[in-house]
Short mmCIF file of C-alpha atoms and ligand atoms in Angstrom, two decimals:
data_model
loop_
_atom_site.label_atom_id
_atom_site.label_comp_id
_atom_site.label_asym_id
_atom_site.label_seq_id
_atom_site.Cartn_x
_atom_site.Cartn_y
_atom_site.Cartn_z
CA UNK A 1 -50.66 43.04 11.40
CA UNK A 2 -51.54 40.40 8.80
CA UNK A 3 -48.84 37.87 7.85
CA UNK A 4 -48.61 39.54 4.46
CA UNK A 5 -47.28 42.72 6.04
CA UNK A 6 -44.82 41.14 8.49
CA UNK A 7 -41.36 42.48 8.08
CA UNK A 8 -38.81 39.93 6.91
CA UNK A 9 -35.35 41.43 7.43
CA UNK A 10 -33.68 38.87 5.16
CA UNK A 11 -35.93 39.59 2.23
CA UNK A 12 -35.65 43.34 2.73
CA UNK A 13 -31.87 43.32 2.99
CA UNK A 14 -31.35 44.04 -0.69
CA UNK A 15 -32.94 47.22 -1.88
CA UNK A 16 -33.86 46.91 -5.55
CA UNK A 17 -33.53 50.67 -6.00
CA UNK A 18 -29.78 50.33 -5.57
CA UNK A 19 -28.17 49.24 -8.83
CA UNK A 20 -25.93 46.21 -8.45
CA UNK A 21 -22.53 47.42 -9.56
CA UNK A 22 -19.43 45.25 -9.66
CA UNK A 23 -16.64 46.38 -7.35
CA UNK A 24 -12.98 46.56 -8.46
CA UNK A 25 -12.11 43.39 -10.41
CA UNK A 26 -10.54 41.73 -13.43
CA UNK A 27 -12.06 39.15 -15.76
CA UNK A 28 -9.64 36.66 -17.27
CA UNK A 29 -11.01 34.95 -20.33
CA UNK A 30 -9.74 31.59 -21.60
CA UNK A 31 -11.10 30.71 -25.03
CA UNK A 32 -11.12 34.21 -26.51
CA UNK A 33 -10.91 32.92 -30.08
CA UNK A 34 -14.15 30.94 -29.76
CA UNK A 35 -17.63 31.78 -31.03
CA UNK A 36 -19.07 32.29 -27.57
CA UNK A 37 -16.46 34.91 -26.64
CA UNK A 38 -17.02 36.86 -29.85
CA UNK A 39 -20.79 36.63 -30.02
CA UNK A 40 -21.75 36.80 -26.35
CA UNK A 41 -19.04 37.34 -23.74
CA UNK A 42 -17.08 40.32 -25.07
CA UNK A 43 -20.24 42.18 -26.15
CA UNK A 44 -21.76 41.48 -22.71
CA UNK A 45 -18.71 43.03 -21.01
CA UNK A 46 -19.15 46.18 -23.12
CA UNK A 47 -22.91 46.31 -22.48
CA UNK A 48 -22.30 46.11 -18.73
CA UNK A 49 -19.71 48.89 -18.97
CA UNK A 50 -22.11 50.96 -21.07
CA UNK A 51 -24.82 50.54 -18.44
CA UNK A 52 -22.40 51.81 -15.78
CA UNK A 53 -22.30 48.45 -14.00
CA UNK A 54 -18.54 47.87 -14.16
CA UNK A 55 -15.98 49.77 -12.08
CA UNK A 56 -13.94 52.42 -13.94
CA UNK A 57 -10.72 50.41 -13.46
CA UNK A 58 -12.19 47.14 -14.73
CA UNK A 59 -9.66 44.91 -16.56
CA UNK A 60 -10.23 42.26 -19.23
CA UNK A 61 -7.41 39.81 -19.86
CA UNK A 62 -7.43 37.37 -22.78
CA UNK A 63 -5.36 34.19 -22.84
CA UNK A 64 -4.98 32.11 -26.01
CA UNK A 65 -2.60 30.36 -28.36
CA UNK A 66 -2.16 33.40 -30.61
CA UNK A 67 0.78 35.60 -31.30
CA UNK A 68 -1.08 38.75 -30.29
CA UNK A 69 -0.08 41.94 -28.47
CA UNK A 70 -2.55 43.78 -26.21
CA UNK A 71 -3.58 45.99 -29.15
CA UNK A 72 -4.39 42.99 -31.37
CA UNK A 73 -6.64 41.54 -28.72
CA UNK A 74 -8.13 45.02 -28.24
CA UNK A 75 -9.10 44.99 -31.92
CA UNK A 76 -10.72 41.57 -31.58
CA UNK A 77 -12.79 42.80 -28.65
CA UNK A 78 -13.65 46.02 -30.53
CA UNK A 79 -14.94 44.09 -33.55
CA UNK A 80 -16.95 41.72 -31.37
CA UNK A 81 -18.50 44.70 -29.61
CA UNK A 82 -19.32 46.57 -32.82
CA UNK A 83 -20.90 43.45 -34.33
CA UNK A 84 -22.76 42.01 -31.39
CA UNK A 85 -23.28 44.49 -28.54
CA UNK A 86 -26.88 45.07 -27.51
CA UNK A 87 -26.50 48.70 -26.46
CA UNK A 88 -25.33 51.63 -28.63
CA UNK A 89 -21.62 52.20 -29.14
CA UNK A 90 -20.17 55.07 -27.13
CA UNK A 91 -16.58 56.12 -27.75
CA UNK A 92 -15.98 57.22 -24.14
CA UNK A 93 -17.15 53.88 -22.70
CA UNK A 94 -15.01 51.98 -25.18
CA UNK A 95 -11.92 54.10 -24.42
CA UNK A 96 -12.24 53.39 -20.71
CA UNK A 97 -12.73 49.67 -21.27
CA UNK A 98 -9.92 49.46 -23.83
CA UNK A 99 -7.43 50.95 -21.36
CA UNK A 100 -7.87 47.85 -19.19
CA UNK A 101 -7.50 45.24 -21.96
CA UNK A 102 -4.47 42.92 -21.85
CA UNK A 103 -3.46 39.76 -23.68
CA UNK A 104 -1.20 36.88 -22.67
CA UNK A 105 -0.18 34.41 -25.39
CA UNK A 106 0.31 30.79 -24.44
CA UNK A 107 -0.71 27.15 -24.35
CA UNK A 108 -2.50 25.60 -21.40
CA UNK A 109 0.47 23.39 -20.55
CA UNK A 110 2.96 26.27 -20.63
CA UNK A 111 4.09 27.16 -17.09
CA UNK A 112 5.88 30.29 -18.25
CA UNK A 113 2.72 31.65 -19.92
CA UNK A 114 0.74 31.25 -16.68
CA UNK A 115 3.56 32.90 -14.72
CA UNK A 116 3.35 35.78 -17.16
CA UNK A 117 -0.43 35.85 -16.69
CA UNK A 118 0.10 36.12 -12.92
CA UNK A 119 2.53 38.98 -13.52
CA UNK A 120 0.11 40.86 -15.81
CA UNK A 121 -2.74 40.44 -13.34
CA UNK A 122 -0.63 41.65 -10.46
CA UNK A 123 0.37 44.76 -12.45
CA UNK A 124 -3.29 45.40 -13.21
CA UNK A 125 -4.10 45.15 -9.51
CA UNK A 126 -1.76 48.07 -8.94
CA UNK A 127 -2.39 50.09 -12.09
CA UNK A 128 -6.15 49.66 -12.43
CA UNK A 129 -6.95 49.08 -8.76
CA UNK A 130 -8.58 45.69 -9.39
CA UNK A 131 -7.83 44.83 -5.76
CA UNK A 132 -6.90 41.16 -6.19
CA UNK A 133 -10.47 40.27 -7.24
CA UNK A 134 -10.22 37.93 -10.20
CA UNK A 135 -12.79 35.89 -12.16
CA UNK A 136 -11.39 33.17 -14.44
CA UNK A 137 -13.80 32.32 -17.24
CA UNK A 138 -13.12 28.92 -18.83
CA UNK A 139 -14.85 29.09 -22.19
CA UNK A 140 -12.78 26.11 -23.38
CA UNK A 141 -13.55 22.44 -24.13
CA UNK A 142 -13.94 20.52 -20.85
CA UNK A 143 -10.93 18.33 -21.53
CA UNK A 144 -8.82 21.41 -20.77
CA UNK A 145 -10.52 22.23 -17.41
CA UNK A 146 -8.16 20.07 -15.33
CA UNK A 147 -5.05 21.54 -16.95
CA UNK A 148 -6.19 25.16 -16.66
CA UNK A 149 -7.28 24.65 -13.04
CA UNK A 150 -3.95 23.05 -12.16
CA UNK A 151 -2.06 25.90 -13.81
CA UNK A 152 -4.11 28.44 -11.89
CA UNK A 153 -3.24 26.59 -8.69
CA UNK A 154 0.45 26.20 -9.56
CA UNK A 155 0.89 29.87 -10.44
CA UNK A 156 -0.89 30.93 -7.22
CA UNK A 157 -3.70 32.58 -9.20
CA UNK A 158 -6.47 30.51 -7.65
CA UNK A 159 -5.28 31.05 -4.11
CA UNK A 160 -7.92 32.78 -2.00
CA UNK A 161 -6.62 36.01 -0.48
CA UNK A 162 -7.85 37.64 2.76
CA UNK A 163 -9.64 40.71 1.38
CA UNK A 164 -10.10 39.66 -2.22
CA UNK A 165 -12.00 36.99 -4.14
CA UNK A 166 -11.01 34.43 -6.80
CA UNK A 167 -13.84 32.82 -8.78
CA UNK A 168 -13.97 30.37 -11.63
CA UNK A 169 -16.69 30.29 -14.27
CA UNK A 170 -17.21 27.12 -16.26
CA UNK A 171 -19.24 26.64 -19.39
CA UNK A 172 -21.14 23.51 -20.28
CA UNK A 173 -20.89 20.66 -21.17
CA UNK A 174 -20.26 19.66 -17.55
CA UNK A 175 -19.10 16.19 -18.55
CA UNK A 176 -20.78 13.75 -20.93
CA UNK A 177 -22.28 11.46 -18.29
CA UNK A 178 -22.56 11.15 -14.53
CA UNK A 179 -19.10 9.65 -14.02
CA UNK A 180 -17.28 12.29 -16.07
CA UNK A 181 -19.31 15.10 -14.45
CA UNK A 182 -18.28 13.82 -11.02
CA UNK A 183 -14.63 13.69 -12.09
CA UNK A 184 -14.85 17.22 -13.49
CA UNK A 185 -16.52 18.58 -10.39
CA UNK A 186 -13.84 17.13 -8.18
CA UNK A 187 -11.00 18.52 -10.33
CA UNK A 188 -12.48 22.02 -10.24
CA UNK A 189 -13.42 21.89 -6.57
CA UNK A 190 -9.95 20.70 -5.61
CA UNK A 191 -8.66 24.06 -6.76
CA UNK A 192 -11.56 26.41 -6.01
CA UNK A 193 -13.84 26.22 -2.95
CA UNK A 194 -17.35 25.18 -4.02
CA UNK A 195 -18.80 28.66 -3.39
CA UNK A 196 -16.27 30.17 -5.82
CA UNK A 197 -17.38 27.93 -8.70
CA UNK A 198 -19.97 29.43 -11.07
CA UNK A 199 -21.42 26.95 -13.60
CA UNK A 200 -23.07 28.82 -16.46
CA UNK A 201 -26.39 27.65 -17.83
CA UNK A 202 -27.27 30.69 -19.91
CA UNK A 203 -30.97 29.80 -19.98
CA UNK A 204 -31.16 30.75 -16.31
CA UNK A 205 -29.96 34.23 -17.24
CA UNK A 206 -32.89 34.80 -19.61
CA UNK A 207 -35.52 37.28 -18.36
CA UNK A 208 -38.39 35.02 -19.32
CA UNK A 209 -36.93 32.11 -17.39
CA UNK A 210 -36.65 34.23 -14.27
CA UNK A 211 -40.19 35.41 -14.93
CA UNK A 212 -41.27 31.82 -14.41
CA UNK A 213 -40.46 32.34 -10.73
CA UNK A 214 -42.40 35.61 -10.65
CA UNK A 215 -45.36 34.07 -12.44
CA UNK A 216 -45.53 31.10 -10.09
CA UNK A 217 -44.68 32.68 -6.77
CA UNK A 218 -45.88 36.30 -7.02
CA UNK A 219 -49.42 35.41 -8.11
CA UNK A 220 -52.35 33.70 -6.51
CA UNK A 221 -53.94 32.90 -9.85
CA UNK A 222 -51.85 29.98 -11.08
CA UNK A 223 -50.41 28.15 -8.11
CA UNK A 224 -53.47 26.27 -6.87
CA UNK A 225 -54.12 24.83 -10.34
CA UNK A 226 -50.48 23.84 -10.92
CA UNK A 227 -50.78 20.22 -9.86
CA UNK A 228 -52.01 16.79 -10.92
CA UNK A 229 -55.64 17.66 -10.13
CA UNK A 230 -55.76 20.18 -12.95
CA UNK A 231 -52.74 19.70 -15.20
CA UNK A 232 -52.89 17.05 -17.92
CA UNK A 233 -49.27 17.34 -19.01
CA UNK A 234 -46.43 19.82 -19.57
CA UNK A 235 -44.52 20.28 -22.84
CA UNK A 236 -41.15 22.01 -22.83
CA UNK A 237 -39.88 22.77 -26.31
CA UNK A 238 -36.62 24.29 -27.44
CA UNK A 239 -36.72 24.32 -31.24
CA UNK A 240 -34.01 25.86 -33.38
CA UNK A 241 -34.11 26.57 -37.09
CA UNK A 242 -30.31 26.68 -37.41
CA UNK A 243 -28.19 23.63 -38.18
CA UNK A 244 -24.88 22.98 -36.49
CA UNK A 245 -23.05 25.65 -38.48
CA UNK A 246 -19.31 25.54 -37.81
CA UNK A 247 -19.68 23.60 -34.56
CA UNK A 248 -19.12 20.07 -35.88
CA UNK A 249 -16.11 19.53 -33.61
CA UNK A 250 -18.15 20.26 -30.51
CA UNK A 251 -21.52 18.81 -31.51
CA UNK A 252 -20.76 15.50 -33.19
CA UNK A 253 -20.73 12.72 -30.63
CA UNK A 254 -22.50 15.00 -28.12
CA UNK A 255 -25.93 15.38 -29.70
CA UNK A 256 -29.12 17.21 -28.81
CA UNK A 257 -29.85 15.49 -25.49
CA UNK A 258 -26.44 16.16 -23.95
CA UNK A 259 -26.19 19.59 -25.56
CA UNK A 260 -29.43 21.05 -24.24
CA UNK A 261 -31.74 18.59 -22.47
CA UNK A 262 -29.18 17.78 -19.74
CA UNK A 263 -28.88 21.46 -18.88
CA UNK A 264 -31.32 24.02 -20.31
CA UNK A 265 -34.44 21.86 -20.55
CA UNK A 266 -34.00 20.02 -17.26
CA UNK A 267 -33.42 23.38 -15.56
CA UNK A 268 -36.64 24.74 -17.12
CA UNK A 269 -38.43 21.65 -15.90
CA UNK A 270 -37.03 22.07 -12.38
CA UNK A 271 -38.23 25.69 -12.21
CA UNK A 272 -41.67 24.68 -13.50
CA UNK A 273 -42.12 21.79 -11.08
CA UNK A 274 -40.30 22.83 -7.90
CA UNK A 275 -41.97 23.95 -4.68
CA UNK A 276 -41.76 27.52 -3.41
CA UNK A 277 -38.27 28.24 -2.08
CA UNK A 278 -37.93 29.88 1.34
CA UNK A 279 -36.12 32.73 -0.41
CA UNK A 280 -34.39 33.34 -3.74
CA UNK A 281 -31.00 33.06 -2.11
CA UNK A 282 -28.75 30.45 -3.74
CA UNK A 283 -29.01 27.86 -1.00
CA UNK A 284 -32.81 27.88 -0.85
CA UNK A 285 -33.42 28.01 -4.60
CA UNK A 286 -30.94 25.25 -5.38
CA UNK A 287 -32.31 23.08 -2.56
CA UNK A 288 -35.81 23.19 -4.10
CA UNK A 289 -34.50 22.42 -7.57
CA UNK A 290 -32.48 19.50 -6.27
CA UNK A 291 -35.49 18.16 -4.39
CA UNK A 292 -37.66 18.07 -7.47
CA UNK A 293 -34.87 16.69 -9.68
CA UNK A 294 -34.39 13.87 -7.19
CA UNK A 295 -38.05 12.99 -7.69
CA UNK A 296 -37.83 12.80 -11.49
CA UNK A 297 -38.14 9.32 -12.97
CA UNK A 298 -37.99 7.85 -16.43
CA UNK A 299 -40.74 5.51 -17.62
CA UNK A 300 -39.74 1.84 -17.47
CA UNK A 301 -40.29 1.20 -21.15
CA UNK A 302 -37.84 3.67 -22.62
CA UNK A 303 -38.55 2.52 -26.16
CA UNK A 304 -42.01 4.08 -25.86
CA UNK A 305 -40.99 7.18 -23.97
CA UNK A 306 -38.26 8.78 -26.02
CA UNK A 307 -37.44 9.59 -29.65
CA UNK A 308 -34.43 10.87 -31.51
CA UNK A 309 -33.74 12.07 -35.02
CA UNK A 310 -31.15 13.46 -37.38
CA UNK A 311 -31.98 16.03 -40.05
CA UNK A 312 -31.61 15.30 -43.73
CA UNK A 313 -31.57 17.92 -46.51
CA UNK A 314 -34.75 19.94 -46.93
CA UNK A 315 -36.23 23.37 -47.52
CA UNK A 316 -36.04 25.89 -44.77
CA UNK A 317 -37.04 29.53 -45.04
CA UNK A 318 -37.11 29.21 -48.84
CA UNK A 319 -33.61 27.72 -48.96
CA UNK A 320 -32.44 24.21 -49.60
CA UNK A 321 -30.25 23.28 -46.61
CA UNK A 322 -27.84 20.37 -46.16
CA UNK A 323 -28.50 17.28 -44.13
CA UNK A 324 -26.52 16.73 -40.91
CA UNK A 325 -24.25 14.10 -42.44
CA UNK A 326 -23.39 16.47 -45.29
CA UNK A 327 -22.32 19.29 -42.95
CA UNK A 328 -18.64 20.14 -42.92
CA UNK A 329 -16.69 18.02 -40.46
CA UNK A 330 -19.41 15.38 -39.99
CA UNK A 331 -18.84 11.82 -41.09
CA UNK A 332 -21.50 10.29 -43.33
CA UNK A 333 -21.98 7.48 -40.82
CA UNK A 334 -22.51 9.77 -37.81
CA UNK A 335 -25.22 8.57 -35.42
CA UNK A 336 -25.36 11.80 -33.42
CA UNK A 337 -28.94 12.92 -32.84
CA UNK A 338 -29.95 16.48 -33.74
CA UNK A 339 -33.46 15.98 -32.31
CA UNK A 340 -34.34 14.43 -28.97
CA UNK A 341 -37.58 14.02 -27.05
CA UNK A 342 -38.12 12.36 -23.68
CA UNK A 343 -41.01 11.84 -21.33
CA UNK A 344 -40.39 12.24 -17.61
CA UNK A 345 -42.50 11.80 -14.51
CA UNK A 346 -42.16 13.59 -11.17
CA UNK A 347 -42.88 11.44 -8.14
CA UNK A 348 -44.25 14.07 -5.79
CA UNK A 349 -47.71 14.62 -4.37
CA UNK A 350 -48.09 17.67 -6.62
CA UNK A 351 -47.11 16.06 -9.92
CA UNK A 352 -47.65 12.28 -9.67
CA UNK A 353 -49.15 11.07 -12.95
CA UNK A 354 -48.44 14.27 -14.93
CA UNK A 355 -46.00 13.62 -17.79
CA UNK A 356 -43.42 16.25 -18.64
CA UNK A 357 -42.44 16.00 -22.31
CA UNK A 358 -39.12 17.63 -23.23
CA UNK A 359 -38.04 18.07 -26.84
CA UNK A 360 -35.35 19.91 -28.71
CA UNK A 361 -33.96 19.90 -32.21
CA UNK A 362 -31.93 21.69 -34.83
CA UNK A 363 -33.35 22.59 -38.26
CA UNK A 364 -36.93 22.46 -37.04
CA UNK A 365 -39.86 24.47 -38.41
CA UNK A 366 -38.92 27.63 -36.54
CA UNK A 367 -36.96 28.98 -33.60
CA UNK A 368 -39.06 28.85 -30.46
CA UNK A 369 -38.60 27.97 -26.82
CA UNK A 370 -41.69 27.61 -24.66
CA UNK A 371 -43.12 25.88 -21.63
CA UNK A 372 -46.73 24.84 -22.15
CA UNK A 373 -48.77 23.72 -19.16
CA UNK A 374 -51.74 21.93 -20.70
CA UNK A 375 -54.79 21.51 -18.46
CA UNK A 376 -57.29 18.67 -18.23
CA UNK A 377 -60.59 19.07 -19.97
CA UNK A 378 -63.53 20.33 -17.92
CA UNK A 379 -65.15 17.27 -16.29
CA UNK A 380 -68.48 18.08 -17.92
CA UNK A 381 -69.47 20.26 -20.88
CA UNK A 382 -73.13 21.30 -20.77
CA UNK A 383 -73.19 22.05 -24.52
CA UNK A 384 -74.24 20.19 -27.62
CA UNK A 385 -71.30 18.05 -28.81
CA UNK A 386 -71.08 19.99 -32.08
CA UNK A 387 -70.80 23.27 -30.12
CA UNK A 388 -67.45 22.30 -28.59
CA UNK A 389 -65.84 20.46 -31.51
CA UNK A 390 -63.24 23.22 -31.83
CA UNK A 391 -62.53 23.53 -28.13
CA UNK A 392 -59.09 22.26 -27.11
CA UNK A 393 -57.53 22.03 -23.67
CA UNK A 394 -56.82 25.14 -21.63
CA UNK A 395 -53.15 26.00 -21.62
CA UNK A 396 -50.74 28.40 -20.00
CA UNK A 397 -47.77 28.98 -22.28
CA UNK A 398 -44.60 30.75 -21.18
CA UNK A 399 -42.93 31.99 -24.34
CA UNK A 400 -39.23 32.01 -23.46
CA UNK A 401 -38.17 33.25 -26.91
CA UNK A 402 -38.65 34.87 -29.35
CA UNK A 403 -41.69 37.13 -28.84
CA UNK A 404 -41.20 36.79 -25.08
CA UNK A 405 -44.38 36.64 -23.04
CA UNK A 406 -47.16 34.52 -21.65
CA UNK A 407 -50.29 33.23 -23.37
CA UNK A 408 -53.40 31.77 -21.80
CA UNK A 409 -55.62 29.64 -23.98
CA UNK A 410 -59.24 29.07 -23.03
CA UNK A 411 -62.65 28.56 -24.63
CA UNK A 412 -64.92 31.45 -25.56
CA UNK A 413 -68.29 31.78 -27.20
CA UNK A 414 -68.17 32.51 -30.89
CA UNK A 415 -70.30 35.63 -31.58
CA UNK A 416 -73.66 34.72 -33.10
CA UNK A 417 -76.99 33.26 -32.20
CA UNK A 418 -75.74 29.70 -31.58
CA UNK A 419 -73.79 28.61 -28.50
CA UNK A 420 -70.55 27.60 -30.11
CA UNK A 421 -67.31 27.52 -28.12
CA UNK A 422 -63.85 27.88 -29.58
CA UNK A 423 -60.28 28.41 -28.31
CA UNK A 424 -59.07 31.98 -27.89
CA UNK A 425 -55.90 33.38 -26.36
CA UNK A 426 -55.07 36.12 -23.89
CA UNK A 427 -51.59 37.49 -24.31
CA UNK A 428 -48.93 39.27 -22.33
CA UNK A 429 -45.94 40.39 -24.39
CA UNK A 430 -42.82 41.95 -22.92
CA UNK A 431 -42.66 44.31 -25.88
CA UNK A 432 -46.13 45.72 -25.10
CA UNK A 433 -45.97 45.91 -21.33
CA UNK A 434 -42.46 47.21 -20.69
CA UNK A 435 -40.39 49.91 -22.31
CA UNK A 436 -37.05 48.52 -21.07
CA UNK A 437 -35.45 45.94 -23.35
CA UNK A 438 -34.26 42.76 -21.67
CA UNK A 439 -30.54 42.39 -20.98
CA UNK A 440 -28.82 39.45 -22.66
CA UNK A 441 -28.53 36.35 -20.48
CA UNK A 442 -24.73 36.65 -20.46
CA UNK A 443 -24.90 40.27 -19.25
CA UNK A 444 -26.92 39.22 -16.25
CA UNK A 445 -24.79 36.17 -15.49
CA UNK A 446 -21.43 37.92 -15.89
CA UNK A 447 -22.56 40.64 -13.53
CA UNK A 448 -23.73 37.99 -11.05
CA UNK A 449 -20.25 36.43 -11.15
CA UNK A 450 -18.54 39.78 -10.58
CA UNK A 451 -20.79 40.77 -7.69
CA UNK A 452 -20.72 37.21 -6.29
CA UNK A 453 -24.42 36.41 -6.58
CA UNK A 454 -24.81 32.66 -7.18
CA UNK A 455 -28.56 31.75 -7.26
CA UNK A 456 -28.71 31.45 -11.04
CA UNK A 457 -25.77 29.05 -11.25
CA UNK A 458 -26.51 25.32 -10.90
CA UNK A 459 -24.71 23.64 -8.07
CA UNK A 460 -22.57 20.53 -8.44
CA UNK A 461 -25.40 18.22 -7.23
CA UNK A 462 -27.93 19.63 -9.73
CA UNK A 463 -25.60 18.87 -12.60
CA UNK A 464 -25.14 15.31 -11.36
CA UNK A 465 -28.88 14.80 -10.87
CA UNK A 466 -29.49 15.88 -14.46
CA UNK A 467 -26.99 13.26 -15.68
CA UNK A 468 -28.67 10.65 -13.49
CA UNK A 469 -31.88 11.38 -15.40
CA UNK A 470 -30.28 11.33 -18.85
CA UNK A 471 -27.70 8.53 -18.59
CA UNK A 472 -30.18 5.62 -18.95
CA UNK A 473 -31.62 7.24 -22.09
CA UNK A 474 -28.15 7.63 -23.62
CA UNK A 475 -27.34 4.01 -22.78
CA UNK A 476 -30.62 2.89 -24.34
CA UNK A 477 -29.88 4.82 -27.53
CA UNK A 478 -26.33 3.50 -27.68
CA UNK A 479 -27.80 -0.02 -27.84
CA UNK A 480 -30.48 0.78 -30.41
CA UNK A 481 -29.05 1.65 -33.81
CA UNK A 482 -29.18 5.08 -35.36
CA UNK A 483 -31.56 8.04 -35.03
CA UNK A 484 -34.55 8.34 -37.35
CA UNK A 485 -34.27 10.79 -40.23
CA UNK A 486 -36.38 13.93 -40.39
CA UNK A 487 -36.46 16.48 -43.16
CA UNK A 488 -34.95 19.89 -42.32
CA UNK A 489 -37.67 22.49 -41.80
CA UNK A 490 -40.18 20.00 -40.33
CA UNK A 491 -40.96 19.28 -36.67
CA UNK A 492 -38.82 16.20 -36.15
CA UNK A 493 -39.10 12.48 -36.87
CA UNK A 494 -42.37 10.57 -37.10
CA UNK A 495 -41.26 8.55 -34.05
CA UNK A 496 -41.62 11.70 -31.91
CA UNK A 497 -45.25 12.08 -33.01
CA UNK A 498 -45.84 8.39 -32.41
CA UNK A 499 -44.45 8.71 -28.88
CA UNK A 500 -47.11 11.35 -28.08
CA UNK A 501 -49.86 9.54 -29.97
CA UNK A 502 -49.33 6.46 -27.78
CA UNK A 503 -50.35 8.67 -24.84
CA UNK A 504 -53.34 10.06 -26.76
CA UNK A 505 -51.64 13.45 -27.05
CA UNK A 506 -49.85 15.51 -29.68
CA UNK A 507 -47.00 17.99 -29.77
CA UNK A 508 -47.87 21.64 -30.01
CA UNK A 509 -47.01 23.33 -33.29
CA UNK A 510 -45.88 26.69 -31.90
C1 LIG B 1 -26.34 26.32 -26.41
C2 LIG B 1 -26.23 25.08 -27.27
O1 LIG B 1 -26.20 26.01 -25.07
O2 LIG B 1 -27.60 26.93 -26.64
C3 LIG B 1 -26.46 25.40 -28.72
O3 LIG B 1 -24.94 24.51 -27.09
C4 LIG B 1 -27.74 26.17 -28.92
O4 LIG B 1 -26.47 24.20 -29.50
C5 LIG B 1 -27.79 27.36 -27.96
O5 LIG B 1 -27.80 26.60 -30.25
C6 LIG B 1 -29.13 28.08 -28.05
O6 LIG B 1 -29.12 29.22 -27.23
P1 LIG B 1 -30.20 30.36 -27.44
O7 LIG B 1 -29.96 31.30 -26.29
O8 LIG B 1 -29.96 30.97 -28.76
O9 LIG B 1 -31.54 29.69 -27.38
#
């Protein structure tokens, strides 16, 4: 028998033909009045129910500082579902879900409200058969994490029970630097054992991000060229066309680097650069990510290796949009960056000398997230110089969103009598190759929490390693004035282009 056909009992243990369905459980949501709950979490709960992936007795409990009865909260969930659910609305699914909806009014420092929450949950355990299995989702600003965790401990809600599970889900930001992340981790892990803590990075729930693992580790084609011998550099871009909308309170003082580089972009980088994990089980996957993140280093001269910007008024999509400092709730002296770019190196045998450029920004030319692996030029081109003037570097581009897919760029002969070579692309698009539409990231991640499947949730150490990478950049920026302006609808400040030009490279214009 060849090694390829050896039976591996661990890998075969989970049969993909069996749908993963959550067992009896309740989801308790803190932060139900927020944007995330309305746009993503409540619709995701419905979509899971609609796909038959939640148990019939599933219960959803909201907790917030509102004078609502169960029916009022039911209406809020209903509206969120009608506005934002991915799958079609079905009355019978809604009726079943609605029967398990409860609301508890209260403040986070109110003991009586948490005692009432405990009472409601215990009644649900009996009435809906949720079996003592409870997931607490903290979609609240991190300054409230300690208080909510302590209340869950005080009221006995976090206490692990013999035949039931208690899990806590926390949303980013996981701190604003290494020290605060450590403090936060210890507060949460004092109350919940580390394997009951699920840290959400919703990028890891995206189909295309998981496809990065399939692309790298299920194929023979790409892996042997994914190293410093062949790769010139990697560009990871997360560009948004939106501004900060109504999120001034959250965003100002945080900025683009803490908002998305610390989590989404560094996670994308880790998946792109890590070695093959022994399995896709949580321990093995996280261990490989941590290994590669430990090998990441910043260039010594930070002034030449990073850039930041803030958008000023400009035209976008045919509309004149406000500058950042004119947005509601933002002071006109704010120095928060809405664009950030950094260059990182990875000190491993595979990647030594290959720069990874990460950039993100609001109000950029268009919404696109992609990972572009740009290859070195062929060592020799046996063509007349004029024949290859329009030949760029080969590239493998993973299009995370929108228009999800993968593009390969390479040179091809232009039809005609002369030997002229020009870039062409070969494309895989999800829309063309598959009939199934992709579930929303939050659908996947919520289900993972309810079935207790942790690989897609960054562990405590990963979060700290990401802050170790970013902290020196934040300190550098804090000492160096304000961000450069860029006009809304463009691709960021001139300093970002200059940063690439110093390396003889340029940003892709996706
Ligand atoms: C969030 C950031 O994590 O991701 C937001 O806080 C950003 O600022 C959002 O807009 C983008 O998510 P997506 O899935 O639309 O790319």
